[in-house]
Coordinates of C-alpha atoms and ligand atoms in Angstrom, one line a residue:
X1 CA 142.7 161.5 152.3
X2 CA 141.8 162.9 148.8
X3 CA 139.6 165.5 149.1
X4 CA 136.0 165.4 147.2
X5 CA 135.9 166.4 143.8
X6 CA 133.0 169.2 143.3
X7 CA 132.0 171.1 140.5
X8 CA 129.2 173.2 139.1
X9 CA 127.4 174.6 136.6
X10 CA 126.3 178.5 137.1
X11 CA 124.4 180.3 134.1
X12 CA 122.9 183.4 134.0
X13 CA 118.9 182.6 133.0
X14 CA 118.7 183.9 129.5
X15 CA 116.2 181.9 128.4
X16 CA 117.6 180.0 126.2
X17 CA 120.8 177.1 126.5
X18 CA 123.7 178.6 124.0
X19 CA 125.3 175.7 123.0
X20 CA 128.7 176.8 124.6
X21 CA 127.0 176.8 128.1
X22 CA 126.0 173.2 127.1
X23 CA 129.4 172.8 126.9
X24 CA 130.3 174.1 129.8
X25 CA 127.8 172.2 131.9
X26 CA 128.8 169.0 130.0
X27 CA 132.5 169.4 130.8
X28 CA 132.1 170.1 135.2
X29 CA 129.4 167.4 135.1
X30 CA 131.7 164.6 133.6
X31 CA 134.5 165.8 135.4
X32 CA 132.4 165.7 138.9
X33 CA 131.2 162.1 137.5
X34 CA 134.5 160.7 136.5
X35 CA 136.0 161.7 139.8
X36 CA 133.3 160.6 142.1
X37 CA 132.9 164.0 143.0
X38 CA 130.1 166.3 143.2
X39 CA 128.3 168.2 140.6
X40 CA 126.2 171.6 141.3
X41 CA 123.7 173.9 139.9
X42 CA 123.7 177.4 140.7
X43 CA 121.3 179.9 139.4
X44 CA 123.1 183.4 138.7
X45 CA 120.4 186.0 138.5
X46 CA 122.0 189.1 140.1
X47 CA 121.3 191.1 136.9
X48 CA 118.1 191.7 137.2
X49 CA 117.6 193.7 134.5
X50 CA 118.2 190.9 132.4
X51 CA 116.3 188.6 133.9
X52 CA 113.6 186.2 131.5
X53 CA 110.1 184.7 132.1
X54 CA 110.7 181.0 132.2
X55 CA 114.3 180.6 131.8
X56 CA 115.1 178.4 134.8
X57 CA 113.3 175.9 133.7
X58 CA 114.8 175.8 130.4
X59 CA 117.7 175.0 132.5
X60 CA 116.1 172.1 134.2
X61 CA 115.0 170.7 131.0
X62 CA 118.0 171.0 129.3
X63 CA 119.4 169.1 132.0
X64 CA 117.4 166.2 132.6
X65 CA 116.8 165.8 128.7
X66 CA 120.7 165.3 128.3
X67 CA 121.2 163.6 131.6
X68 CA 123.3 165.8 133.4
X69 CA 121.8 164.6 136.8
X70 CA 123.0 167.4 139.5
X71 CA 123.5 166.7 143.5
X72 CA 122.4 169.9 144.5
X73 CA 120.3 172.9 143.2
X74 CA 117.4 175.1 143.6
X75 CA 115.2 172.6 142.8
X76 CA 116.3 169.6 144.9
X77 CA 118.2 171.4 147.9
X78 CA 121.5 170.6 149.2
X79 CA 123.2 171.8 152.3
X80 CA 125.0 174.8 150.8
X81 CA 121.7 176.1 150.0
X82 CA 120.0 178.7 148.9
X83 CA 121.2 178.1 145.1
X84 CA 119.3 181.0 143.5
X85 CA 121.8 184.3 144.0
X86 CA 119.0 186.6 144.6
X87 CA 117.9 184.3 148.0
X88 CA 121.6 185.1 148.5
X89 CA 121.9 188.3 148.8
X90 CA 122.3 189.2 152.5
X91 CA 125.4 186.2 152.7
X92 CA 127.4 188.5 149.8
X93 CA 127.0 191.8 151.8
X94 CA 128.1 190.1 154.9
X95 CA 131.5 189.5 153.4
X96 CA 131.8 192.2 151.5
X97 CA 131.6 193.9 154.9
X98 CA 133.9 191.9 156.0
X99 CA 136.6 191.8 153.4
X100 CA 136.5 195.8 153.6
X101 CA 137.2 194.8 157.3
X102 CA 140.7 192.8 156.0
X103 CA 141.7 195.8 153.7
X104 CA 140.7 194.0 150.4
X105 CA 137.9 196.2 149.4
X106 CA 136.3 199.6 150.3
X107 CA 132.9 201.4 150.5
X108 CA 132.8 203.9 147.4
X109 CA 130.1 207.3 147.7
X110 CA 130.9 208.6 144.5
X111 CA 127.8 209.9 142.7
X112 CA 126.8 208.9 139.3
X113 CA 127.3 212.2 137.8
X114 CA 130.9 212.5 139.1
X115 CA 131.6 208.9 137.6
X116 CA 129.9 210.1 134.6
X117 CA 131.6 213.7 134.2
X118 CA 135.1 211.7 135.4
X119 CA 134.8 209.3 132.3
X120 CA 134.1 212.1 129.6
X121 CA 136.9 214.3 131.3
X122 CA 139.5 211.9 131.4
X123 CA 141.0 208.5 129.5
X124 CA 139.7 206.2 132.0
X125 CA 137.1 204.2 130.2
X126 CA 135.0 203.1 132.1
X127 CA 137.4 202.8 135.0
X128 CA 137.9 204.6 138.4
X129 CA 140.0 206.9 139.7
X130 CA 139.9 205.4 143.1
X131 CA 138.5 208.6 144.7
X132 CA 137.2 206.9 148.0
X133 CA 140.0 204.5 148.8
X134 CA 141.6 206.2 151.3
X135 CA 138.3 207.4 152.9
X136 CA 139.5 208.3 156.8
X137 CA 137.3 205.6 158.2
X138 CA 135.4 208.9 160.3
X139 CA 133.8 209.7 156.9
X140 CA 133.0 206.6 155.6
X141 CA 131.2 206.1 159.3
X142 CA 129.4 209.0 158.5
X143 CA 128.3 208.9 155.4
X144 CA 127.3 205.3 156.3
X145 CA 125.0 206.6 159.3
X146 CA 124.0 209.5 157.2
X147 CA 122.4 206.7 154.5
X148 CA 124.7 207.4 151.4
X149 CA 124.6 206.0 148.9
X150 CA 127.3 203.5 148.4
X151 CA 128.7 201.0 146.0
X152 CA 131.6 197.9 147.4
X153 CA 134.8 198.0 145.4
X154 CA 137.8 195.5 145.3
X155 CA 141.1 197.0 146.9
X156 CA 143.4 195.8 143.9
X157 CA 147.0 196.1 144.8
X158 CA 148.9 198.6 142.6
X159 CA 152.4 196.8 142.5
X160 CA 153.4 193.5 141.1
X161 CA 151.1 191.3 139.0
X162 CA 148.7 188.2 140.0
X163 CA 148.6 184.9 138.6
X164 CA 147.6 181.4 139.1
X165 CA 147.8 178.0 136.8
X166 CA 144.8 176.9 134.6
X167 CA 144.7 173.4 134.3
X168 CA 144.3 173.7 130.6
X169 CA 145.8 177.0 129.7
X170 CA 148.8 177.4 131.6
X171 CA 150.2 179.7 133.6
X172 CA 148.2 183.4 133.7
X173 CA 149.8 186.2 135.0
X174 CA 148.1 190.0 134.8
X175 CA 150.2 192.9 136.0
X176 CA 148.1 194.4 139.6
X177 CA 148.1 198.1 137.8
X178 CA 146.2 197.2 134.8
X179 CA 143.4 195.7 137.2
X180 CA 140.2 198.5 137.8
X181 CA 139.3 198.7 141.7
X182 CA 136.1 196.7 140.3
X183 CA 132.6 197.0 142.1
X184 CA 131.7 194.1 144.5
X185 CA 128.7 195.2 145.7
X186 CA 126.5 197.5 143.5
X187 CA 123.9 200.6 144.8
X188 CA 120.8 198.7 145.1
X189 CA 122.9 196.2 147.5
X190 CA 123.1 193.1 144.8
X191 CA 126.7 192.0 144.3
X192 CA 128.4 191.8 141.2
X193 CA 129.4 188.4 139.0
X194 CA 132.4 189.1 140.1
X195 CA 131.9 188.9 143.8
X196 CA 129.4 186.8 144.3
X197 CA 130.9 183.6 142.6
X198 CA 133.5 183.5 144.5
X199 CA 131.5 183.6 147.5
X200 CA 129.7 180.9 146.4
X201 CA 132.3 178.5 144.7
X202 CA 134.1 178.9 148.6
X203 CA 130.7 178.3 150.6
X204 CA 129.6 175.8 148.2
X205 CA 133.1 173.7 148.4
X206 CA 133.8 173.7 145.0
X207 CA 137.0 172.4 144.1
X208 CA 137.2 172.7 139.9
X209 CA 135.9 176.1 138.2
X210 CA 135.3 175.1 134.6
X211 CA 134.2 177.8 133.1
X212 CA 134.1 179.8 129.2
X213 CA 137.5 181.4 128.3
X214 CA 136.2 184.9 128.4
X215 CA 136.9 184.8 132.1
X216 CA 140.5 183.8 131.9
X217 CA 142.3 186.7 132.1
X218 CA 139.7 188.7 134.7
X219 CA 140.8 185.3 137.2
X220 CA 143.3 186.9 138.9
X221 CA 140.9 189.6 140.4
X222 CA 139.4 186.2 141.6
X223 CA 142.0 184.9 142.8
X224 CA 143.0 188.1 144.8
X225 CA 139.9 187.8 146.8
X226 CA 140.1 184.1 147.6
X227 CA 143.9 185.3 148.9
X228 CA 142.3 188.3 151.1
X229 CA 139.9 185.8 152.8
X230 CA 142.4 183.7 153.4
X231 CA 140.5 180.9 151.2
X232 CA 142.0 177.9 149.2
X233 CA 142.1 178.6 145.8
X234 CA 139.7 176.1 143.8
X235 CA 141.8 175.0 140.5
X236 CA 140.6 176.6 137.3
X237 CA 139.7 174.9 134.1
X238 CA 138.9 176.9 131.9
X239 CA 137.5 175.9 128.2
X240 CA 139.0 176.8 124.9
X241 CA 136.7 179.5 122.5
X242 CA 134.1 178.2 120.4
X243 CA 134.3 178.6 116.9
X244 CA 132.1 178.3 113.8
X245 CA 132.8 178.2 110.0
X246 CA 132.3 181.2 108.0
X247 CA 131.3 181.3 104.3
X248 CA 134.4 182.2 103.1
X249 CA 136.5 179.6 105.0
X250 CA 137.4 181.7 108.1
X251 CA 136.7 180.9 111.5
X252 CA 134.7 183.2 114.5
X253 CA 133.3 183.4 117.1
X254 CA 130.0 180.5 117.5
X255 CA 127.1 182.8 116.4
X256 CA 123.7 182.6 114.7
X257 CA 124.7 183.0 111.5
X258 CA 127.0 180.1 112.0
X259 CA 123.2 178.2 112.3
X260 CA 121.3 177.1 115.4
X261 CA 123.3 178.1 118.6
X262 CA 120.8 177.4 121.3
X263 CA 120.2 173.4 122.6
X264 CA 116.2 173.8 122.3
X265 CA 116.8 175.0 118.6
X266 CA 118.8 172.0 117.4
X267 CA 116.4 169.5 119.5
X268 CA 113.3 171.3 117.9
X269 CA 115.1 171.3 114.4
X270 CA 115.3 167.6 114.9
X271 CA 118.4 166.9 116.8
X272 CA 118.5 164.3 119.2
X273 CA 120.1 165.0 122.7
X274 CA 122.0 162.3 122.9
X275 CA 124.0 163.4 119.1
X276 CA 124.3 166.5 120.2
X277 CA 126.0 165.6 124.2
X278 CA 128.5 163.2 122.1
X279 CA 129.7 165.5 119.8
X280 CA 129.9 168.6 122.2
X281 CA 131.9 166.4 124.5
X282 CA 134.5 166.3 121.2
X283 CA 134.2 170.2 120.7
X284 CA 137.4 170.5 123.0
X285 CA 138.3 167.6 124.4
X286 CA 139.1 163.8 123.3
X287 CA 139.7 161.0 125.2
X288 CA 143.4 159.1 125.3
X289 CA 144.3 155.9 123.7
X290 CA 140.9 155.4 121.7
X291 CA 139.5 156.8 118.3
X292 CA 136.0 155.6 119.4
X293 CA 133.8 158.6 118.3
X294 CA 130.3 157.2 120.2
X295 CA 129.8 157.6 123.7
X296 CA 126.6 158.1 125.8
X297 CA 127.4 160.6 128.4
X298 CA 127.3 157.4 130.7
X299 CA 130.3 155.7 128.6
X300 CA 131.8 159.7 128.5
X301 CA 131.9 159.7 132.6
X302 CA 134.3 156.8 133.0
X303 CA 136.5 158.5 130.2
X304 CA 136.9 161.9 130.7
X305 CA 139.8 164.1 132.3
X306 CA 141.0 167.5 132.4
X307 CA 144.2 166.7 130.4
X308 CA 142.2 165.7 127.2
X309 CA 140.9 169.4 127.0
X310 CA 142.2 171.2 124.7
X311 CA 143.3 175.1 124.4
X312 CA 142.9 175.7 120.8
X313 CA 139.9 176.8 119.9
X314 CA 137.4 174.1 118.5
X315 CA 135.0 174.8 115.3
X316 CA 131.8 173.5 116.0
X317 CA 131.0 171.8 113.1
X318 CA 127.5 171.7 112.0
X319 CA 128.1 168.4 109.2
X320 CA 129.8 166.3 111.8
X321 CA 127.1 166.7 114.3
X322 CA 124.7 165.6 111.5
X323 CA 126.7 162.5 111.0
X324 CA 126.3 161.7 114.8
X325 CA 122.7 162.5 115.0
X326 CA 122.5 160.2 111.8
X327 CA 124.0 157.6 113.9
X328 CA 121.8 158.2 116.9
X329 CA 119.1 158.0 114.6
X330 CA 119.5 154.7 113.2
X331 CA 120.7 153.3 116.3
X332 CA 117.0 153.5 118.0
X333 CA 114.3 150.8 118.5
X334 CA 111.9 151.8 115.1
X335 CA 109.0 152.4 117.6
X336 CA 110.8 155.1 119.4
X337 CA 112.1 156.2 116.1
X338 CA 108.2 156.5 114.8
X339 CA 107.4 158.3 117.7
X340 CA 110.4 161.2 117.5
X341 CA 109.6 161.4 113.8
X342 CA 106.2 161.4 114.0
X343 CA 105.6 165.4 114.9
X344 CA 108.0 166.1 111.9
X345 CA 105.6 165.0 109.0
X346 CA 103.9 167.6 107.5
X347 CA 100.4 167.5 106.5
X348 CA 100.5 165.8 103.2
X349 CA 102.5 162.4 104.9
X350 CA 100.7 162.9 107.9
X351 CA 98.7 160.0 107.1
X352 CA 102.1 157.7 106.4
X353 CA 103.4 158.7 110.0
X354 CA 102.3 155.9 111.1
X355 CA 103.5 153.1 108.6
X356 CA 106.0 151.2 110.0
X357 CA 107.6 149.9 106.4
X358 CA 107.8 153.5 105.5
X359 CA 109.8 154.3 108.9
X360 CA 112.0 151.0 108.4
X361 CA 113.5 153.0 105.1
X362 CA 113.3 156.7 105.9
X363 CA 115.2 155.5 109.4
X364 CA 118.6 154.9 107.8
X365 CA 118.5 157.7 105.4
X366 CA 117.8 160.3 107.5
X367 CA 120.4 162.8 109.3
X368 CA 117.7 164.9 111.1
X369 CA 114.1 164.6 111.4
X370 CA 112.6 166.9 109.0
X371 CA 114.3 165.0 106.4
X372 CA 111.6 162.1 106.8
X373 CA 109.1 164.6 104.6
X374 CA 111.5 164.5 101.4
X375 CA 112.1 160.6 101.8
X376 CA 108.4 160.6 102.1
X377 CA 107.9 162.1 98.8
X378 CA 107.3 159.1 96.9
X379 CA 103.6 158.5 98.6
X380 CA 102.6 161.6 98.1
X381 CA 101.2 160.9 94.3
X382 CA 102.7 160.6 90.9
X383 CA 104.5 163.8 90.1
X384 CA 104.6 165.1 86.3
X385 CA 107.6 163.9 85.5
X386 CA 110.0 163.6 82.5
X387 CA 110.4 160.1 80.9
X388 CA 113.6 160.4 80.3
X389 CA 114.0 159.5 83.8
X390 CA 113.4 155.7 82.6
X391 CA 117.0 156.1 81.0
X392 CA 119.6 154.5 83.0
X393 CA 122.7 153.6 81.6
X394 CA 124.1 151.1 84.3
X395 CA 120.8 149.1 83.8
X396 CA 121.1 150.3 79.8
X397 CA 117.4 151.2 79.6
X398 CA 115.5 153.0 77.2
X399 CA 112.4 155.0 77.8
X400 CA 110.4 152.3 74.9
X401 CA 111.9 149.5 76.7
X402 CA 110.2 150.6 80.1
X403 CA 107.2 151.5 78.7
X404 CA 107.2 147.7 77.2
X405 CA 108.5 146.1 80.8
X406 CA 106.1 148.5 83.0
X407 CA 103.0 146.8 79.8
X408 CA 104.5 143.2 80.4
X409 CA 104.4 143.8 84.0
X410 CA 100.7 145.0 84.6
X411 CA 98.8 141.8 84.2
X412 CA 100.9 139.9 86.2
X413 CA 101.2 142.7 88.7
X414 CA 97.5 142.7 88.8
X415 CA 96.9 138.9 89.4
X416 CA 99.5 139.2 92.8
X417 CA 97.2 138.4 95.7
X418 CA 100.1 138.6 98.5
X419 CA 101.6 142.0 98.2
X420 CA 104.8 142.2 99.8
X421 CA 107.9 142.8 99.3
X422 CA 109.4 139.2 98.8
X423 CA 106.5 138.2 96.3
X424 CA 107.1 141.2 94.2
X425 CA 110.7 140.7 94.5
X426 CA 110.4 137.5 92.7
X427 CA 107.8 138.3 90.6
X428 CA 110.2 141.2 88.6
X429 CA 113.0 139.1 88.9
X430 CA 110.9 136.4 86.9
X431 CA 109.9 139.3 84.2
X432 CA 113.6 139.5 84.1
X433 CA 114.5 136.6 83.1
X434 CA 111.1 135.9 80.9
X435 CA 112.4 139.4 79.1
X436 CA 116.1 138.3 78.7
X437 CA 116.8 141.6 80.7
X438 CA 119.0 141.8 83.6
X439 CA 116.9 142.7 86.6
X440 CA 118.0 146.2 87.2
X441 CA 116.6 146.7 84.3
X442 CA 113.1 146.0 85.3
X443 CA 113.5 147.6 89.0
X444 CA 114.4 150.5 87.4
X445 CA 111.8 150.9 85.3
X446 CA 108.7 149.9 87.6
X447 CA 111.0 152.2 90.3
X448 CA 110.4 155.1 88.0
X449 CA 107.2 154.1 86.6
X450 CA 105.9 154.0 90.2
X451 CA 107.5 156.8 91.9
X452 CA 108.2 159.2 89.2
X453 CA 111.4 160.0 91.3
X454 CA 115.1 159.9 90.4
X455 CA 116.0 159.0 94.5
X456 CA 113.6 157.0 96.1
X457 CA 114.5 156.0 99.6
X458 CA 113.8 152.2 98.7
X459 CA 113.4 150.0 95.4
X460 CA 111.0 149.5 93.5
X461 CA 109.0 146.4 95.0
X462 CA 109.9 148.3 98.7
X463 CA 107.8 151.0 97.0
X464 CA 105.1 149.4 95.8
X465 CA 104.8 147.0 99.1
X466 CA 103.9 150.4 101.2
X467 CA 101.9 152.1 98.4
X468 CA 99.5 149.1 97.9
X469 CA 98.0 147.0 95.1
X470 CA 95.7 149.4 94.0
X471 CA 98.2 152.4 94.0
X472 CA 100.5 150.8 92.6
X473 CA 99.0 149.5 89.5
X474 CA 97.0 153.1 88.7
X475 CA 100.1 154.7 89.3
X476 CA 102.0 152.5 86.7
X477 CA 98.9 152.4 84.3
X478 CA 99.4 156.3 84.0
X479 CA 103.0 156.0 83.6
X480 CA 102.8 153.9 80.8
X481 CA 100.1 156.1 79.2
X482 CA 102.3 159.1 80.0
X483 CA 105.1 157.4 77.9
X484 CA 102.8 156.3 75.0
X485 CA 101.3 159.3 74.3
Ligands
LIG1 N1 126.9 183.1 135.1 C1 128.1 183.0 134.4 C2 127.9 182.7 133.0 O1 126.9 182.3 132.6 C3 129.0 181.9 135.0 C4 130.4 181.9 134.8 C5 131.1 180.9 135.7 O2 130.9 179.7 135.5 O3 131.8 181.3 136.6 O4 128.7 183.1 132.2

């Protein structure tokens, strides 16, 4: 019998989602999904110094806004409960106690000021001279029963090396000396990240770790205490580094100044969640025997696997998730599309939010919401504008001959009792042809004469249709006087 597939996603609560936990969360979800297995959320709040108002539920949201539906978690149970480390913290001291029993770790009563006077003595770093590991158990018993002070560290074995075989990476293998006798279980009784996961990847039955690079190498401590409880190993996955373009061409490290790094930034600046799962799910991995670039994480379940992952690092790259969000965009039902873009008007087009023929041509154009205010433009009023915008050299138009078009056109304009866009459309074309011009020629000109605008996100009768008769015709009637005088 194959044996369940379960994985889970375990961040610290910042506050905000940084978009390489997204990452993260996306990869152990889809591989959960596409396996039938399991997926789980686990809350990792043992530093609580660092802990932040509000930031669990940014998890949640971030969730359920992307559809990354879990099976368990703090806020819908499970049977491996509770899924908030700090409820937790009695389960991690209860095997620390007991690994110390099996030899793998040991009580530690050195003060702070000898750790403190050790480091600016010696070369250690920040490591340990493993003063209290051979403790004669009498003394540990007494200090115990005396209340000391103590700290939990991890017996590392000082010969050999440790390794174990990421499923992406390859083989890793760290010599046992250059490994610190870490701390499992800190002073004030809460357990270290590096404990306490393990403890609850075992108790939780989780199968797959997939996890940030950064803890690659520090996985054979891991796997050292998985060996001393006697546990199964779960198989590691961990993800390649996420990159972002610098100025000058070079790659680093994902970071601010690469642009938004957090999930509720990009969705606030106008991304939509859906863009931003399909291209994340690219930022590493791609699937076999397809280019097919769009997926909904739905389609992304039945396609993923761990042997599309990638190690090299992947640049996140901010143009390509504009194209997808572009896509995204023009994919949705124009009502839903109104309603998205609707908050992103400012002011002055506030009063255009709501026009559906405007949305209809700002809908295609657009790569990110805030962008419906410059395609807006053209409602705003008649800018002061120079004529020699009327010059168009396709079209071969003079600034006199659309002065004498936009005059020919006024009456007839003006005696239009359907205004749409069809009628107009014919009407110019008519002009055209009574002009001997070509009909570029005339859109161009009542274009211009209407908008003021070198880019217009529509032509010029699409223009007029949503500005209205009467707009329409003052606006040309001041163009034309513009060009006269
Ligand atoms: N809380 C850790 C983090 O956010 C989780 C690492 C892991 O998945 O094991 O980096």
């Amino acid at each position: 019998m194959s044996k369940e597939f379960v994985t889970r996603f375990a961040p610290s609560p910042t506050g905000f989602m940084h978009i390489g936990n997204l990452r993260t969360a996306l990869y152990a979800f889809l591989l959960a999904r596409a396996n039938n297995g399991k997926f789980i959320l686990r809350i990792e709040d043992t530093d609580q110094e660092r802990l932040v108002e509000g930031a669990v539920d940014v998890i949640y949201s971030t969730l359920e806004m992307t559809g990354m539906t879990h099976d368990e978690g703090p806020d819908i149970g499970g049977p491996n409960g509770p899924y908030v480390q700090s409820e937790r913290k009695d389960i991690y001291m209860k095997y620390a106690k007991e690994l110390v029993e099996k030899g793998g770790a040991y009580y530690c009563f050195c003060s702070k000021e000898r750790l403190e006077k050790l480091h600016e003595d010696g070369d250690l770093g920040a490591g340990y001279d493993r003063h209290c590991r051979n403790l004669p158990k009498e003394e540990v018993e007494k200090n115990l029963a005396a209340g000391m002070p103590f700290v939990i560290r991890q017996k590392m074995p000082l010969e050999g090396s440790t390794g174990y075989d990421d499923s992406v990476f390859g083989h890793i293998e760290i010599e046992n000396a250059e490994m610190q006798d870490q701390i499992l279980i800190k002073a004030d009784g809460f357990p270290t990240y590096n404990f306490c996961h393990v403890i609850d990847d075992h108790l939780m039955g989780v199968t797959h770790v997939v996890r940030g690079s950064e803890y690659l190498t520090s996985t054979p401590k891991y796997v050292l205490l998985y060996d001393a409880f006697g546990w199964e190993r779960p198989v590691y996955c961990h993800l390649p580094l996420l990159m972002g373009k610098d100025a000058d061409g070079n790659v680093s490290k994902l970071s601010k100044r690469h642009g938004s790094v957090s999930f509720q930034e990009l969705v606030k600046n106008g991304y939509l969640p859906q863009a931003i799962i399909n291209y994340m799910a690219f930022t590493g991995w791609c699937p076999k025997d397809t280019n097919e670039e769009f997926f909904t994480i739905d389609e992304l379940t039945k396609v993923f696997s761990i042997d599309g992952i990638s190690k090299s690092p992947a640049v996140f790259d901010y143009e390509k998730l504009l194209w997808f969000n572009n896509h995204y965009i023009k994919e949705m039902p124009l009502d839903e599309f109104m309603a998205k873009a609707k908050p992103y008007y400012s002011e002055e087009y506030a009063a255009f939010a709501d026009n559906e023929k405007l949305a209809k041509l700002i809908q295609t154009r657009i790569s990110v919401f805030p962008e419906v205010n410059e395609k807006a433009e053209f409602v705003k009023g008649l800018p002061d504008y120079d004529t020699e915008l009327f010059v168009n050299k396709k079209n071969k138009t003079t600034i006199e001959q659309c002065a004498d078009i936009i005059e020919y056109s006024l009456p007839k304009l003006k005696d239009v009792s359907d205004w749409s866009n069809d009628t107009l459309f014919e009407l110019l074309k008519g002009i055209a042809e009574e002009k001997g011009v070509k009909a570029g020629a005339v859109m161009w000109a009542i274009r211009i004469g209407v908008s003021g605008l070198a880019v217009t996100p529509g032509g010029a009768t699409e223009l007029m249709e949503i500005l209205g008769k009467d707009e329409s015709i003052k606006r040309l009637e001041t163009s034309l006087e513009k060009i006269r005088n």
